[in-house]
Amino acid sequence: MVFIAPLIMFLCAAYFIPLIGVLAWSFTQPTLGISNYTAIATDSGIQAILWRTFRICLMTGLAATAMAYLLAYQWVYGPPLRRRFIELAILVPFWISVLIRAFGWLVLLRPNGLINEALMAMGLVRDPIPLVRNELGVVIGMTQYMVPFAFFPLVAVMRQIDGRILQAARGMGAGAIRRFFEVFLPLSLPGIVGAF
């Protein structure tokens, strides 16, 4: 404990000193008082920004958790080749800069990007679909960024589920869908909570 005490004190100082500074700044800038907090409660522009942020976070969390759940399930129960493919799909984004990934999404989603060009070439749409510089583009990019962070807690929980429980449910006559919704899904709920 004596050897980690300096590290703990450093981390507390590195976290709490800036936090106290920001908190003090919120009461002193631009004027002394609680005007900043009053603005949050009364300003319609600030409330619109907060609501949009909450909405994007909720959509991103749901989409990332759903995609990560499917990937984690396939990783835990899939064949070895599929597992390797999923590992690459999850790990490679960690090796690529966030800026490069954002630029890649712009190349794919912009009005003259690969997706819109392909849709127009196939005759599915006449005009480009607005996929960037809007909430949809943000949700797509953030979901791709968050899927690996949702994947790991789900895999950790799914690997702990005893296969004999699923076999017992099958032996009692439960079909695949019932086994999933009544046995597997409740057992994997802690992973869903951790992923979301």
mmCIF file with all atom_site columns, C-alpha atoms in Angstrom:
data_model
loop_
_atom_site.group_PDB
_atom_site.id
_atom_site.type_symbol
_atom_site.label_atom_id
_atom_site.label_alt_id
_atom_site.label_comp_id
_atom_site.label_asym_id
_atom_site.label_entity_id
_atom_site.label_seq_id
_atom_site.pdbx_PDB_ins_code
_atom_site.Cartn_x
_atom_site.Cartn_y
_atom_site.Cartn_z
_atom_site.occupancy
_atom_site.B_iso_or_equiv
_atom_site.pdbx_formal_charge
_atom_site.auth_seq_id
_atom_site.auth_comp_id
_atom_site.auth_asym_id
_atom_site.auth_atom_id
_atom_site.pdbx_PDB_model_num
ATOM 1   C CA . MET A 1 1   ? 0.000   0.000   0.000   1.00 0.00 ? 1   MET A CA 1
ATOM 2   C CA . VAL A 1 2   ? 2.868   2.344   0.782   1.00 0.00 ? 2   VAL A CA 1
ATOM 3   C CA . PHE A 1 3   ? 4.241   1.905   -2.722  1.00 0.00 ? 3   PHE A CA 1
ATOM 4   C CA . ILE A 1 4   ? 0.973   2.791   -4.458  1.00 0.00 ? 4   ILE A CA 1
ATOM 5   C CA . ALA A 1 5   ? 0.108   5.738   -2.197  1.00 0.00 ? 5   ALA A CA 1
ATOM 6   C CA . PRO A 1 6   ? 2.091   8.251   -4.322  1.00 0.00 ? 6   PRO A CA 1
ATOM 7   C CA . LEU A 1 7   ? 0.319   7.043   -7.462  1.00 0.00 ? 7   LEU A CA 1
ATOM 8   C CA . ILE A 1 8   ? -3.099  7.333   -5.816  1.00 0.00 ? 8   ILE A CA 1
ATOM 9   C CA . MET A 1 9   ? -2.274  10.838  -4.553  1.00 0.00 ? 9   MET A CA 1
ATOM 10  C CA . PHE A 1 10  ? -1.052  11.858  -8.017  1.00 0.00 ? 10  PHE A CA 1
ATOM 11  C CA . LEU A 1 11  ? -4.193  10.534  -9.699  1.00 0.00 ? 11  LEU A CA 1
ATOM 12  C CA . CYS A 1 12  ? -6.439  12.274  -7.164  1.00 0.00 ? 12  CYS A CA 1
ATOM 13  C CA . ALA A 1 13  ? -4.552  15.544  -7.663  1.00 0.00 ? 13  ALA A CA 1
ATOM 14  C CA . ALA A 1 14  ? -4.626  15.177  -11.453 1.00 0.00 ? 14  ALA A CA 1
ATOM 15  C CA . TYR A 1 15  ? -8.397  14.599  -11.332 1.00 0.00 ? 15  TYR A CA 1
ATOM 16  C CA . PHE A 1 16  ? -9.653  16.769  -8.478  1.00 0.00 ? 16  PHE A CA 1
ATOM 17  C CA . ILE A 1 17  ? -7.588  19.927  -9.015  1.00 0.00 ? 17  ILE A CA 1
ATOM 18  C CA . PRO A 1 18  ? -8.880  20.496  -12.569 1.00 0.00 ? 18  PRO A CA 1
ATOM 19  C CA . LEU A 1 19  ? -12.403 19.511  -11.451 1.00 0.00 ? 19  LEU A CA 1
ATOM 20  C CA . ILE A 1 20  ? -12.362 22.072  -8.635  1.00 0.00 ? 20  ILE A CA 1
ATOM 21  C CA . GLY A 1 21  ? -11.000 24.676  -11.058 1.00 0.00 ? 21  GLY A CA 1
ATOM 22  C CA . VAL A 1 22  ? -13.820 24.072  -13.566 1.00 0.00 ? 22  VAL A CA 1
ATOM 23  C CA . LEU A 1 23  ? -16.405 24.104  -10.777 1.00 0.00 ? 23  LEU A CA 1
ATOM 24  C CA . ALA A 1 24  ? -15.045 27.411  -9.436  1.00 0.00 ? 24  ALA A CA 1
ATOM 25  C CA . TRP A 1 25  ? -14.988 28.820  -12.965 1.00 0.00 ? 25  TRP A CA 1
ATOM 26  C CA . SER A 1 26  ? -18.662 27.897  -13.430 1.00 0.00 ? 26  SER A CA 1
ATOM 27  C CA . PHE A 1 27  ? -19.568 30.145  -10.466 1.00 0.00 ? 27  PHE A CA 1
ATOM 28  C CA . THR A 1 28  ? -17.264 33.054  -11.343 1.00 0.00 ? 28  THR A CA 1
ATOM 29  C CA . GLN A 1 29  ? -17.392 33.440  -15.148 1.00 0.00 ? 29  GLN A CA 1
ATOM 30  C CA . PRO A 1 30  ? -18.683 35.629  -16.751 1.00 0.00 ? 30  PRO A CA 1
ATOM 31  C CA . THR A 1 31  ? -20.080 37.026  -13.482 1.00 0.00 ? 31  THR A CA 1
ATOM 32  C CA . LEU A 1 32  ? -20.073 35.858  -9.890  1.00 0.00 ? 32  LEU A CA 1
ATOM 33  C CA . GLY A 1 33  ? -23.159 33.770  -9.096  1.00 0.00 ? 33  GLY A CA 1
ATOM 34  C CA . ILE A 1 34  ? -25.257 30.935  -10.461 1.00 0.00 ? 34  ILE A CA 1
ATOM 35  C CA . SER A 1 35  ? -26.097 32.558  -13.801 1.00 0.00 ? 35  SER A CA 1
ATOM 36  C CA . ASN A 1 36  ? -24.572 29.643  -15.750 1.00 0.00 ? 36  ASN A CA 1
ATOM 37  C CA . TYR A 1 37  ? -26.802 27.122  -13.980 1.00 0.00 ? 37  TYR A CA 1
ATOM 38  C CA . THR A 1 38  ? -29.834 29.384  -14.398 1.00 0.00 ? 38  THR A CA 1
ATOM 39  C CA . ALA A 1 39  ? -29.094 29.514  -18.135 1.00 0.00 ? 39  ALA A CA 1
ATOM 40  C CA . ILE A 1 40  ? -29.035 25.710  -18.303 1.00 0.00 ? 40  ILE A CA 1
ATOM 41  C CA . ALA A 1 41  ? -32.463 25.569  -16.672 1.00 0.00 ? 41  ALA A CA 1
ATOM 42  C CA . THR A 1 42  ? -34.084 28.375  -18.665 1.00 0.00 ? 42  THR A CA 1
ATOM 43  C CA . ASP A 1 43  ? -32.311 28.877  -22.010 1.00 0.00 ? 43  ASP A CA 1
ATOM 44  C CA . SER A 1 44  ? -34.152 27.037  -24.802 1.00 0.00 ? 44  SER A CA 1
ATOM 45  C CA . GLY A 1 45  ? -31.002 26.901  -26.965 1.00 0.00 ? 45  GLY A CA 1
ATOM 46  C CA . ILE A 1 46  ? -29.008 25.149  -24.253 1.00 0.00 ? 46  ILE A CA 1
ATOM 47  C CA . GLN A 1 47  ? -31.886 22.780  -23.522 1.00 0.00 ? 47  GLN A CA 1
ATOM 48  C CA . ALA A 1 48  ? -32.146 21.917  -27.231 1.00 0.00 ? 48  ALA A CA 1
ATOM 49  C CA . ILE A 1 49  ? -28.425 21.099  -27.303 1.00 0.00 ? 49  ILE A CA 1
ATOM 50  C CA . LEU A 1 50  ? -28.729 18.957  -24.162 1.00 0.00 ? 50  LEU A CA 1
ATOM 51  C CA . TRP A 1 51  ? -31.764 17.102  -25.568 1.00 0.00 ? 51  TRP A CA 1
ATOM 52  C CA . ARG A 1 52  ? -29.990 16.490  -28.914 1.00 0.00 ? 52  ARG A CA 1
ATOM 53  C CA . THR A 1 53  ? -26.919 15.222  -27.067 1.00 0.00 ? 53  THR A CA 1
ATOM 54  C CA . PHE A 1 54  ? -29.042 12.874  -24.952 1.00 0.00 ? 54  PHE A CA 1
ATOM 55  C CA . ARG A 1 55  ? -30.897 11.610  -28.045 1.00 0.00 ? 55  ARG A CA 1
ATOM 56  C CA . ILE A 1 56  ? -27.655 10.920  -29.947 1.00 0.00 ? 56  ILE A CA 1
ATOM 57  C CA . CYS A 1 57  ? -26.140 9.176   -26.919 1.00 0.00 ? 57  CYS A CA 1
ATOM 58  C CA . LEU A 1 58  ? -29.222 7.003   -26.523 1.00 0.00 ? 58  LEU A CA 1
ATOM 59  C CA . MET A 1 59  ? -29.341 6.023   -30.210 1.00 0.00 ? 59  MET A CA 1
ATOM 60  C CA . THR A 1 60  ? -25.594 5.368   -30.279 1.00 0.00 ? 60  THR A CA 1
ATOM 61  C CA . GLY A 1 61  ? -25.744 3.293   -27.099 1.00 0.00 ? 61  GLY A CA 1
ATOM 62  C CA . LEU A 1 62  ? -28.624 1.174   -28.370 1.00 0.00 ? 62  LEU A CA 1
ATOM 63  C CA . ALA A 1 63  ? -27.075 0.646   -31.812 1.00 0.00 ? 63  ALA A CA 1
ATOM 64  C CA . ALA A 1 64  ? -23.596 -0.121  -30.458 1.00 0.00 ? 64  ALA A CA 1
ATOM 65  C CA . THR A 1 65  ? -24.945 -2.516  -27.823 1.00 0.00 ? 65  THR A CA 1
ATOM 66  C CA . ALA A 1 66  ? -27.111 -4.357  -30.356 1.00 0.00 ? 66  ALA A CA 1
ATOM 67  C CA . MET A 1 67  ? -24.249 -4.720  -32.847 1.00 0.00 ? 67  MET A CA 1
ATOM 68  C CA . ALA A 1 68  ? -21.770 -5.710  -30.141 1.00 0.00 ? 68  ALA A CA 1
ATOM 69  C CA . TYR A 1 69  ? -24.238 -8.279  -28.766 1.00 0.00 ? 69  TYR A CA 1
ATOM 70  C CA . LEU A 1 70  ? -24.514 -9.970  -32.155 1.00 0.00 ? 70  LEU A CA 1
ATOM 71  C CA . LEU A 1 71  ? -20.743 -9.915  -32.632 1.00 0.00 ? 71  LEU A CA 1
ATOM 72  C CA . ALA A 1 72  ? -20.060 -11.202 -29.120 1.00 0.00 ? 72  ALA A CA 1
ATOM 73  C CA . TYR A 1 73  ? -22.586 -14.017 -29.522 1.00 0.00 ? 73  TYR A CA 1
ATOM 74  C CA . GLN A 1 74  ? -20.991 -15.056 -32.802 1.00 0.00 ? 74  GLN A CA 1
ATOM 75  C CA . TRP A 1 75  ? -17.513 -14.796 -31.274 1.00 0.00 ? 75  TRP A CA 1
ATOM 76  C CA . VAL A 1 76  ? -18.406 -16.985 -28.295 1.00 0.00 ? 76  VAL A CA 1
ATOM 77  C CA . TYR A 1 77  ? -20.408 -19.626 -30.208 1.00 0.00 ? 77  TYR A CA 1
ATOM 78  C CA . GLY A 1 78  ? -19.170 -19.288 -33.782 1.00 0.00 ? 78  GLY A CA 1
ATOM 79  C CA . PRO A 1 79  ? -16.622 -21.384 -35.674 1.00 0.00 ? 79  PRO A CA 1
ATOM 80  C CA . PRO A 1 80  ? -12.910 -20.470 -35.427 1.00 0.00 ? 80  PRO A CA 1
ATOM 81  C CA . LEU A 1 81  ? -12.750 -18.695 -38.804 1.00 0.00 ? 81  LEU A CA 1
ATOM 82  C CA . ARG A 1 82  ? -15.663 -16.439 -37.890 1.00 0.00 ? 82  ARG A CA 1
ATOM 83  C CA . ARG A 1 83  ? -14.036 -15.706 -34.534 1.00 0.00 ? 83  ARG A CA 1
ATOM 84  C CA . ARG A 1 84  ? -10.823 -14.573 -36.249 1.00 0.00 ? 84  ARG A CA 1
ATOM 85  C CA . PHE A 1 85  ? -12.771 -12.320 -38.599 1.00 0.00 ? 85  PHE A CA 1
ATOM 86  C CA . ILE A 1 86  ? -14.662 -10.732 -35.688 1.00 0.00 ? 86  ILE A CA 1
ATOM 87  C CA . GLU A 1 87  ? -11.415 -10.245 -33.754 1.00 0.00 ? 87  GLU A CA 1
ATOM 88  C CA . LEU A 1 88  ? -9.971  -8.359  -36.729 1.00 0.00 ? 88  LEU A CA 1
ATOM 89  C CA . ALA A 1 89  ? -13.137 -6.282  -37.102 1.00 0.00 ? 89  ALA A CA 1
ATOM 90  C CA . ILE A 1 90  ? -12.988 -5.324  -33.425 1.00 0.00 ? 90  ILE A CA 1
ATOM 91  C CA . LEU A 1 91  ? -9.242  -4.854  -32.949 1.00 0.00 ? 91  LEU A CA 1
ATOM 92  C CA . VAL A 1 92  ? -8.235  -3.105  -36.185 1.00 0.00 ? 92  VAL A CA 1
ATOM 93  C CA . PRO A 1 93  ? -10.202 0.077   -35.326 1.00 0.00 ? 93  PRO A CA 1
ATOM 94  C CA . PHE A 1 94  ? -8.136  0.343   -32.134 1.00 0.00 ? 94  PHE A CA 1
ATOM 95  C CA . TRP A 1 95  ? -5.011  0.553   -34.276 1.00 0.00 ? 95  TRP A CA 1
ATOM 96  C CA . ILE A 1 96  ? -6.412  3.278   -36.534 1.00 0.00 ? 96  ILE A CA 1
ATOM 97  C CA . SER A 1 97  ? -6.630  6.905   -35.499 1.00 0.00 ? 97  SER A CA 1
ATOM 98  C CA . VAL A 1 98  ? -10.077 8.337   -34.754 1.00 0.00 ? 98  VAL A CA 1
ATOM 99  C CA . LEU A 1 99  ? -9.342  11.135  -37.226 1.00 0.00 ? 99  LEU A CA 1
ATOM 100 C CA . ILE A 1 100 ? -8.601  8.651   -40.019 1.00 0.00 ? 100 ILE A CA 1
ATOM 101 C CA . ARG A 1 101 ? -11.791 6.721   -39.230 1.00 0.00 ? 101 ARG A CA 1
ATOM 102 C CA . ALA A 1 102 ? -13.844 9.934   -39.320 1.00 0.00 ? 102 ALA A CA 1
ATOM 103 C CA . PHE A 1 103 ? -12.330 10.828  -42.698 1.00 0.00 ? 103 PHE A CA 1
ATOM 104 C CA . GLY A 1 104 ? -13.115 7.312   -43.936 1.00 0.00 ? 104 GLY A CA 1
ATOM 105 C CA . TRP A 1 105 ? -16.763 7.741   -42.967 1.00 0.00 ? 105 TRP A CA 1
ATOM 106 C CA . LEU A 1 106 ? -16.835 11.079  -44.810 1.00 0.00 ? 106 LEU A CA 1
ATOM 107 C CA . VAL A 1 107 ? -15.507 9.377   -47.943 1.00 0.00 ? 107 VAL A CA 1
ATOM 108 C CA . LEU A 1 108 ? -18.212 6.715   -47.668 1.00 0.00 ? 108 LEU A CA 1
ATOM 109 C CA . LEU A 1 109 ? -21.180 8.860   -46.649 1.00 0.00 ? 109 LEU A CA 1
ATOM 110 C CA . ARG A 1 110 ? -20.784 12.259  -48.337 1.00 0.00 ? 110 ARG A CA 1
ATOM 111 C CA . PRO A 1 111 ? -23.196 13.193  -51.179 1.00 0.00 ? 111 PRO A CA 1
ATOM 112 C CA . ASN A 1 112 ? -20.709 12.066  -53.847 1.00 0.00 ? 112 ASN A CA 1
ATOM 113 C CA . GLY A 1 113 ? -19.309 9.292   -51.641 1.00 0.00 ? 113 GLY A CA 1
ATOM 114 C CA . LEU A 1 114 ? -19.160 5.593   -52.314 1.00 0.00 ? 114 LEU A CA 1
ATOM 115 C CA . ILE A 1 115 ? -22.527 4.713   -50.758 1.00 0.00 ? 115 ILE A CA 1
ATOM 116 C CA . ASN A 1 116 ? -24.548 7.426   -52.508 1.00 0.00 ? 116 ASN A CA 1
ATOM 117 C CA . GLU A 1 117 ? -22.780 6.775   -55.823 1.00 0.00 ? 117 GLU A CA 1
ATOM 118 C CA . ALA A 1 118 ? -23.542 3.056   -55.544 1.00 0.00 ? 118 ALA A CA 1
ATOM 119 C CA . LEU A 1 119 ? -27.201 3.691   -54.656 1.00 0.00 ? 119 LEU A CA 1
ATOM 120 C CA . MET A 1 120 ? -27.609 6.058   -57.606 1.00 0.00 ? 120 MET A CA 1
ATOM 121 C CA . ALA A 1 121 ? -25.793 3.685   -59.992 1.00 0.00 ? 121 ALA A CA 1
ATOM 122 C CA . MET A 1 122 ? -28.175 0.866   -59.010 1.00 0.00 ? 122 MET A CA 1
ATOM 123 C CA . GLY A 1 123 ? -31.138 3.181   -59.543 1.00 0.00 ? 123 GLY A CA 1
ATOM 124 C CA . LEU A 1 124 ? -32.342 2.888   -55.936 1.00 0.00 ? 124 LEU A CA 1
ATOM 125 C CA . VAL A 1 125 ? -32.247 6.666   -55.388 1.00 0.00 ? 125 VAL A CA 1
ATOM 126 C CA . ARG A 1 126 ? -32.304 9.599   -57.783 1.00 0.00 ? 126 ARG A CA 1
ATOM 127 C CA . ASP A 1 127 ? -30.634 12.200  -55.546 1.00 0.00 ? 127 ASP A CA 1
ATOM 128 C CA . PRO A 1 128 ? -27.920 11.679  -52.911 1.00 0.00 ? 128 PRO A CA 1
ATOM 129 C CA . ILE A 1 129 ? -29.187 10.837  -49.432 1.00 0.00 ? 129 ILE A CA 1
ATOM 130 C CA . PRO A 1 130 ? -27.903 13.228  -46.722 1.00 0.00 ? 130 PRO A CA 1
ATOM 131 C CA . LEU A 1 131 ? -25.783 10.874  -44.608 1.00 0.00 ? 131 LEU A CA 1
ATOM 132 C CA . VAL A 1 132 ? -23.191 13.291  -43.179 1.00 0.00 ? 132 VAL A CA 1
ATOM 133 C CA . ARG A 1 133 ? -23.184 16.558  -41.256 1.00 0.00 ? 133 ARG A CA 1
ATOM 134 C CA . ASN A 1 134 ? -26.399 15.532  -39.520 1.00 0.00 ? 134 ASN A CA 1
ATOM 135 C CA . GLU A 1 135 ? -27.474 13.344  -36.593 1.00 0.00 ? 135 GLU A CA 1
ATOM 136 C CA . LEU A 1 136 ? -27.487 10.187  -38.714 1.00 0.00 ? 136 LEU A CA 1
ATOM 137 C CA . GLY A 1 137 ? -23.830 10.666  -39.655 1.00 0.00 ? 137 GLY A CA 1
ATOM 138 C CA . VAL A 1 138 ? -22.883 11.302  -36.029 1.00 0.00 ? 138 VAL A CA 1
ATOM 139 C CA . VAL A 1 139 ? -24.729 8.185   -34.875 1.00 0.00 ? 139 VAL A CA 1
ATOM 140 C CA . ILE A 1 140 ? -23.067 6.055   -37.576 1.00 0.00 ? 140 ILE A CA 1
ATOM 141 C CA . GLY A 1 141 ? -19.583 7.298   -36.714 1.00 0.00 ? 141 GLY A CA 1
ATOM 142 C CA . MET A 1 142 ? -20.078 7.081   -32.951 1.00 0.00 ? 142 MET A CA 1
ATOM 143 C CA . THR A 1 143 ? -21.607 3.616   -33.178 1.00 0.00 ? 143 THR A CA 1
ATOM 144 C CA . GLN A 1 144 ? -18.582 2.370   -35.099 1.00 0.00 ? 144 GLN A CA 1
ATOM 145 C CA . TYR A 1 145 ? -16.356 3.940   -32.448 1.00 0.00 ? 145 TYR A CA 1
ATOM 146 C CA . MET A 1 146 ? -18.302 2.484   -29.488 1.00 0.00 ? 146 MET A CA 1
ATOM 147 C CA . VAL A 1 147 ? -18.880 -1.101  -30.696 1.00 0.00 ? 147 VAL A CA 1
ATOM 148 C CA . PRO A 1 148 ? -15.494 -2.405  -29.458 1.00 0.00 ? 148 PRO A CA 1
ATOM 149 C CA . PHE A 1 149 ? -16.091 -0.891  -26.010 1.00 0.00 ? 149 PHE A CA 1
ATOM 150 C CA . ALA A 1 150 ? -19.472 -2.629  -25.838 1.00 0.00 ? 150 ALA A CA 1
ATOM 151 C CA . PHE A 1 151 ? -18.093 -5.893  -27.238 1.00 0.00 ? 151 PHE A CA 1
ATOM 152 C CA . PHE A 1 152 ? -15.613 -6.709  -24.468 1.00 0.00 ? 152 PHE A CA 1
ATOM 153 C CA . PRO A 1 153 ? -18.009 -6.660  -21.462 1.00 0.00 ? 153 PRO A CA 1
ATOM 154 C CA . LEU A 1 154 ? -20.513 -8.716  -23.442 1.00 0.00 ? 154 LEU A CA 1
ATOM 155 C CA . VAL A 1 155 ? -17.898 -11.331 -24.343 1.00 0.00 ? 155 VAL A CA 1
ATOM 156 C CA . ALA A 1 156 ? -16.718 -11.493 -20.732 1.00 0.00 ? 156 ALA A CA 1
ATOM 157 C CA . VAL A 1 157 ? -20.255 -12.243 -19.515 1.00 0.00 ? 157 VAL A CA 1
ATOM 158 C CA . MET A 1 158 ? -21.187 -14.607 -22.355 1.00 0.00 ? 158 MET A CA 1
ATOM 159 C CA . ARG A 1 159 ? -18.084 -16.724 -21.824 1.00 0.00 ? 159 ARG A CA 1
ATOM 160 C CA . GLN A 1 160 ? -19.122 -17.243 -18.186 1.00 0.00 ? 160 GLN A CA 1
ATOM 161 C CA . ILE A 1 161 ? -22.570 -18.639 -19.091 1.00 0.00 ? 161 ILE A CA 1
ATOM 162 C CA . ASP A 1 162 ? -22.577 -22.359 -18.378 1.00 0.00 ? 162 ASP A CA 1
ATOM 163 C CA . GLY A 1 163 ? -23.528 -24.283 -21.506 1.00 0.00 ? 163 GLY A CA 1
ATOM 164 C CA . ARG A 1 164 ? -25.126 -26.974 -19.360 1.00 0.00 ? 164 ARG A CA 1
ATOM 165 C CA . ILE A 1 165 ? -27.911 -24.520 -18.456 1.00 0.00 ? 165 ILE A CA 1
ATOM 166 C CA . LEU A 1 166 ? -28.777 -24.145 -22.139 1.00 0.00 ? 166 LEU A CA 1
ATOM 167 C CA . GLN A 1 167 ? -28.600 -27.926 -22.602 1.00 0.00 ? 167 GLN A CA 1
ATOM 168 C CA . ALA A 1 168 ? -30.929 -28.388 -19.625 1.00 0.00 ? 168 ALA A CA 1
ATOM 169 C CA . ALA A 1 169 ? -33.398 -25.928 -21.147 1.00 0.00 ? 169 ALA A CA 1
ATOM 170 C CA . ARG A 1 170 ? -33.253 -27.829 -24.436 1.00 0.00 ? 170 ARG A CA 1
ATOM 171 C CA . GLY A 1 171 ? -33.752 -31.106 -22.552 1.00 0.00 ? 171 GLY A CA 1
ATOM 172 C CA . MET A 1 172 ? -36.861 -29.620 -20.931 1.00 0.00 ? 172 MET A CA 1
ATOM 173 C CA . GLY A 1 173 ? -38.301 -28.953 -24.393 1.00 0.00 ? 173 GLY A CA 1
ATOM 174 C CA . ALA A 1 174 ? -37.444 -25.277 -24.896 1.00 0.00 ? 174 ALA A CA 1
ATOM 175 C CA . GLY A 1 175 ? -36.865 -24.346 -28.525 1.00 0.00 ? 175 GLY A CA 1
ATOM 176 C CA . ALA A 1 176 ? -33.991 -22.190 -29.701 1.00 0.00 ? 176 ALA A CA 1
ATOM 177 C CA . ILE A 1 177 ? -35.931 -18.907 -29.517 1.00 0.00 ? 177 ILE A CA 1
ATOM 178 C CA . ARG A 1 178 ? -37.323 -19.668 -26.065 1.00 0.00 ? 178 ARG A CA 1
ATOM 179 C CA . ARG A 1 179 ? -33.871 -20.738 -24.806 1.00 0.00 ? 179 ARG A CA 1
ATOM 180 C CA . PHE A 1 180 ? -32.447 -17.465 -26.032 1.00 0.00 ? 180 PHE A CA 1
ATOM 181 C CA . PHE A 1 181 ? -35.105 -15.125 -24.615 1.00 0.00 ? 181 PHE A CA 1
ATOM 182 C CA . GLU A 1 182 ? -35.835 -16.956 -21.364 1.00 0.00 ? 182 GLU A CA 1
ATOM 183 C CA . VAL A 1 183 ? -32.398 -18.337 -20.477 1.00 0.00 ? 183 VAL A CA 1
ATOM 184 C CA . PHE A 1 184 ? -29.492 -16.812 -22.409 1.00 0.00 ? 184 PHE A CA 1
ATOM 185 C CA . LEU A 1 185 ? -30.673 -13.195 -22.592 1.00 0.00 ? 185 LEU A CA 1
ATOM 186 C CA . PRO A 1 186 ? -31.361 -12.867 -18.828 1.00 0.00 ? 186 PRO A CA 1
ATOM 187 C CA . LEU A 1 187 ? -27.990 -14.451 -18.044 1.00 0.00 ? 187 LEU A CA 1
ATOM 188 C CA . SER A 1 188 ? -26.228 -12.022 -20.379 1.00 0.00 ? 188 SER A CA 1
ATOM 189 C CA . LEU A 1 189 ? -28.042 -8.978  -18.962 1.00 0.00 ? 189 LEU A CA 1
ATOM 190 C CA . PRO A 1 190 ? -25.054 -7.836  -16.830 1.00 0.00 ? 190 PRO A CA 1
ATOM 191 C CA . GLY A 1 191 ? -22.993 -7.633  -20.031 1.00 0.00 ? 191 GLY A CA 1
ATOM 192 C CA . ILE A 1 192 ? -25.710 -5.580  -21.724 1.00 0.00 ? 192 ILE A CA 1
ATOM 193 C CA . VAL A 1 193 ? -25.762 -3.172  -18.785 1.00 0.00 ? 193 VAL A CA 1
ATOM 194 C CA . GLY A 1 194 ? -21.961 -2.925  -18.861 1.00 0.00 ? 194 GLY A CA 1
ATOM 195 C CA . ALA A 1 195 ? -21.930 -2.412  -22.620 1.00 0.00 ? 195 ALA A CA 1
ATOM 196 C CA . PHE A 1 196 ? -24.602 0.278   -22.622 1.00 0.00 ? 196 PHE A CA 1
#
